[in-house]
Amino acid sequence: MNFITNIKKNKKEPTEKTSTSAIAGGEGVHPHDVRMETKNLSVMYGKTVGVKNVSLPVYNEKVTAFIGPSGCGKTTFLRALNRMHDLTREAVVTGEVLLDGLDIYAPKVNPVTIRRKIGMVFQKPTPFPTMSIYNNVVAGLKLVGIRDRKLLDEVCEKALQQAALWNEVKDRLNTPGGSLSGGQQQRLSIARALAIEPEVLLMDEPTSSLDPLSSAKIEELIHDLKTKYAIAIVTHNMQQAARVSDYTAFFYVGNLVEFDETKKIFTNPSNEQTENYISGKFG
Amino acid sequence: MDNKNQKASRNISSIPLKAIYRWLGDRIFLVVAFFLGLSIILLALGMALVLYQEGSLSFKEFGFFGFMRGSTWDPGVTLTFGALPFIFGTVVTSVFALAIAFFPALAIAIFLAEYAPRWIGGVIENLVNLIAAIPSVVVGIWGIFVFAPWMREKVYMPLWSWSSENAPALEPILGNPIGYGMTTATIILALMIIPFITALAKDAMRQVPKEQREAAYGLGATRWEVIRMAVIPYARGGIMAGAILALGRAIGETMAVAMLIGNKNTFPFSIFGPAATMPSVIINEFREAVGNLHLSSLMAIGFILFIISLAVNLLAAYITRKISITGGKIL
């Protein structure tokens, strides 16, 4: 009941703020500020519980990793952060997800504007196969009606450079996105997400379908990107979580077991379950 | 326990294989399948050959291209036969029918695949399939007694009388508003092919992977933008192939067209006025074709129709392979 009243409370807050403050890009946010926060977030698929009562922050200019065994709800939780569950008929989300202090599930908030501010990279590379590399990168900008060729060119180059793909594709921007290799496709997907300059970047096991070399490139990329974005990453690879993240959340059967600085989670976890998982006793 | 298992496995492996029987079964199946497969090719070639031979009298008389270019069809007096009016009628009616049907059909498919709640979608899907299953003679008789008279009263007559008052030059282009003619046939054809385009386009769109949609949603696309950006481009091969197969069906559609097109064998055709297509002339005249040359000319038309249909189907297959994401090589 607690979270339902929370939502109602939040309704009274003027939602216009959401749009204005968000477009401003959250100026004055400092490194250790909380960019996103969930409060008692639960996701149900019909009667099956996906995630139960999770409250945790996503810090600005930090990487937060979600780890846990398969089916523990880490992806479900991540997808709740940009309202992807709206697309699943059975899924019911309760509780609050705050972006810069405003609930993205508030009734007047349009999920489309939310997803423009919270970029997402998926497990499988998802370039639009019929579009050229160039059009793939600027697809999000074209959606909001930006047609200025010079601006698009600039953004395209910048995003591809951020995604460490520019040098490989700069001579063939007009070839279809589907013609790239798997690792390149995934970096293209990242470039596409970066081109719309999101405030938060969500990554759902971005390296799980890639070879070690491409994975390493993407991890490097995450390291570079965190100077500008708040990043949340789901991974089933604990070493990866240890390498790339600053904070780690351990999920187990839909519950948040422990959330802390990555260093602490991996060296001195306070929960026994976490310790067992980290040390490889299960999972 | 262990011992027993070992015994059992030893027993199985010691059962003699009926090697000869298995070998024979394999071969028999292979031979049967091979010849059945081959027979389809032979059947198609044989049909084309027979049609060509039967029509060769006409091809000899007028020349192959002369026959296709000839615009006179006179089985009564001069015994001159040319297929151009029918080729023209077929091409115009079917292409325009496809043009009319394509976007509504695509819209229905988008609704079914993307928007409709499951139960409404199911109902509409079944109704669409039902429409596709209506025998074309039933569509034809409805057209004759309901649709054509209605079009005459509500559309052709008002337009015709307007043009006779204000723009007499248009009259020969519009033609006699008797109700049975090219426009009526084209619209009926369009109605008949909508279910085909819809069904194929819907299937193609449903096969678009969830990841593609989510990627578009993740960029902040609205539902329509997702369809435009991720779904339709991905499904384009299936959509185009469906449209071309529907065109093939429109080209070959016989009964409803013969009942509604008015059956006029000579140029000039007009927009509302009667005309004829290749199938319609065949079905209308095969009974009265007494002379050898007349019958041969009908067969020759059949041959041309066969070739055109074959070409359309090959084109559909080519396009599917060339531009589809799912069917062929990823671009």
mmCIF file of C-alpha atoms in Angstrom, chain A residues 79 82 84 87-90 111-113 115-116 118-120 122 124-131 136 139-140 142-144 147 176-179 192-193 196, chain B residues 113-119 209-223 225-226 228-236 323-325 330-331:
data_model
loop_
_atom_site.group_PDB
_atom_site.id
_atom_site.type_symbol
_atom_site.label_atom_id
_atom_site.label_comp_id
_atom_site.label_asym_id
_atom_site.label_seq_id
_atom_site.Cartn_x
_atom_site.Cartn_y
_atom_site.Cartn_z
ATOM 1 C CA ARG A 79 13.627 -2.221 -18.197
ATOM 2 C CA ASN A 82 12.742 3.591 -18.985
ATOM 3 C CA MET A 84 9.918 -0.608 -21.418
ATOM 4 C CA LEU A 87 5.046 -2.620 -24.098
ATOM 5 C CA THR A 88 4.295 -5.860 -22.297
ATOM 6 C CA ARG A 89 0.623 -6.339 -21.681
ATOM 7 C CA GLU A 90 0.945 -8.525 -18.588
ATOM 8 C CA PRO A 111 6.798 7.452 -21.919
ATOM 9 C CA VAL A 112 8.112 8.636 -25.276
ATOM 10 C CA THR A 113 9.770 11.701 -23.759
ATOM 11 C CA ARG A 115 12.774 7.151 -23.362
ATOM 12 C CA ARG A 116 14.390 10.048 -25.176
ATOM 13 C CA ILE A 118 17.022 7.505 -20.897
ATOM 14 C CA GLY A 119 18.891 5.732 -23.651
ATOM 15 C CA MET A 120 19.029 1.980 -23.822
ATOM 16 C CA PHE A 122 20.122 -4.094 -25.627
ATOM 17 C CA LYS A 124 21.509 -8.232 -28.971
ATOM 18 C CA PRO A 125 22.855 -5.609 -31.351
ATOM 19 C CA THR A 126 19.815 -4.001 -32.931
ATOM 20 C CA PRO A 127 20.788 -1.791 -35.837
ATOM 21 C CA PHE A 128 17.916 -1.166 -38.212
ATOM 22 C CA PRO A 129 19.135 -3.433 -40.978
ATOM 23 C CA THR A 130 17.738 -1.517 -43.922
ATOM 24 C CA MET A 131 19.038 1.858 -42.784
ATOM 25 C CA ASN A 136 21.019 4.426 -37.865
ATOM 26 C CA ALA A 139 17.541 7.890 -36.303
ATOM 27 C CA GLY A 140 16.648 9.293 -32.882
ATOM 28 C CA LYS A 142 15.298 12.504 -37.138
ATOM 29 C CA LEU A 143 12.439 11.331 -34.952
ATOM 30 C CA VAL A 144 12.345 14.643 -33.143
ATOM 31 C CA ARG A 147 16.707 17.792 -40.478
ATOM 32 C CA PRO A 176 23.519 -0.701 -44.416
ATOM 33 C CA GLY A 177 23.867 -1.125 -40.664
ATOM 34 C CA GLY A 178 23.314 -4.844 -41.037
ATOM 35 C CA SER A 179 26.569 -5.224 -42.955
ATOM 36 C CA ARG A 192 22.666 5.487 -31.801
ATOM 37 C CA ALA A 193 21.725 5.673 -28.142
ATOM 38 C CA ILE A 196 20.143 11.582 -28.721
ATOM 39 C CA ALA B 113 -0.328 -6.863 -36.398
ATOM 40 C CA GLU B 114 0.323 -3.835 -34.214
ATOM 41 C CA TYR B 115 -2.748 -2.254 -32.751
ATOM 42 C CA ALA B 116 -5.678 -4.636 -32.470
ATOM 43 C CA PRO B 117 -6.381 -6.296 -29.134
ATOM 44 C CA ARG B 118 -6.051 -10.020 -29.527
ATOM 45 C CA TRP B 119 -9.761 -10.859 -29.756
ATOM 46 C CA PRO B 209 11.805 -9.421 -33.941
ATOM 47 C CA LYS B 210 10.826 -7.840 -30.661
ATOM 48 C CA GLU B 211 14.320 -6.406 -30.334
ATOM 49 C CA GLN B 212 13.832 -4.243 -33.403
ATOM 50 C CA ARG B 213 10.693 -2.694 -31.982
ATOM 51 C CA GLU B 214 12.265 -2.186 -28.583
ATOM 52 C CA ALA B 215 15.275 -0.516 -30.137
ATOM 53 C CA ALA B 216 12.993 1.992 -31.809
ATOM 54 C CA TYR B 217 10.953 2.504 -28.656
ATOM 55 C CA GLY B 218 14.196 2.963 -26.760
ATOM 56 C CA LEU B 219 15.106 5.878 -29.012
ATOM 57 C CA GLY B 220 11.898 7.592 -28.022
ATOM 58 C CA ALA B 221 9.778 6.606 -30.967
ATOM 59 C CA THR B 222 6.016 6.717 -30.775
ATOM 60 C CA ARG B 223 4.031 3.712 -31.811
ATOM 61 C CA GLU B 225 7.237 5.864 -35.610
ATOM 62 C CA VAL B 226 8.194 2.379 -34.463
ATOM 63 C CA ARG B 228 7.538 3.248 -39.811
ATOM 64 C CA MET B 229 11.118 2.934 -38.652
ATOM 65 C CA ALA B 230 11.496 -0.642 -37.477
ATOM 66 C CA VAL B 231 8.541 -2.763 -38.529
ATOM 67 C CA ILE B 232 7.764 -1.877 -42.139
ATOM 68 C CA PRO B 233 11.386 -1.695 -43.357
ATOM 69 C CA TYR B 234 12.100 -5.031 -41.752
ATOM 70 C CA ALA B 235 8.981 -6.600 -43.243
ATOM 71 C CA ARG B 236 9.256 -4.932 -46.629
ATOM 72 C CA ILE B 323 15.074 -7.093 -50.301
ATOM 73 C CA SER B 324 13.783 -9.158 -47.431
ATOM 74 C CA ILE B 325 15.684 -9.244 -44.176
ATOM 75 C CA ILE B 330 20.821 -9.872 -44.538
ATOM 76 C CA LEU B 331 21.575 -6.736 -46.464
#
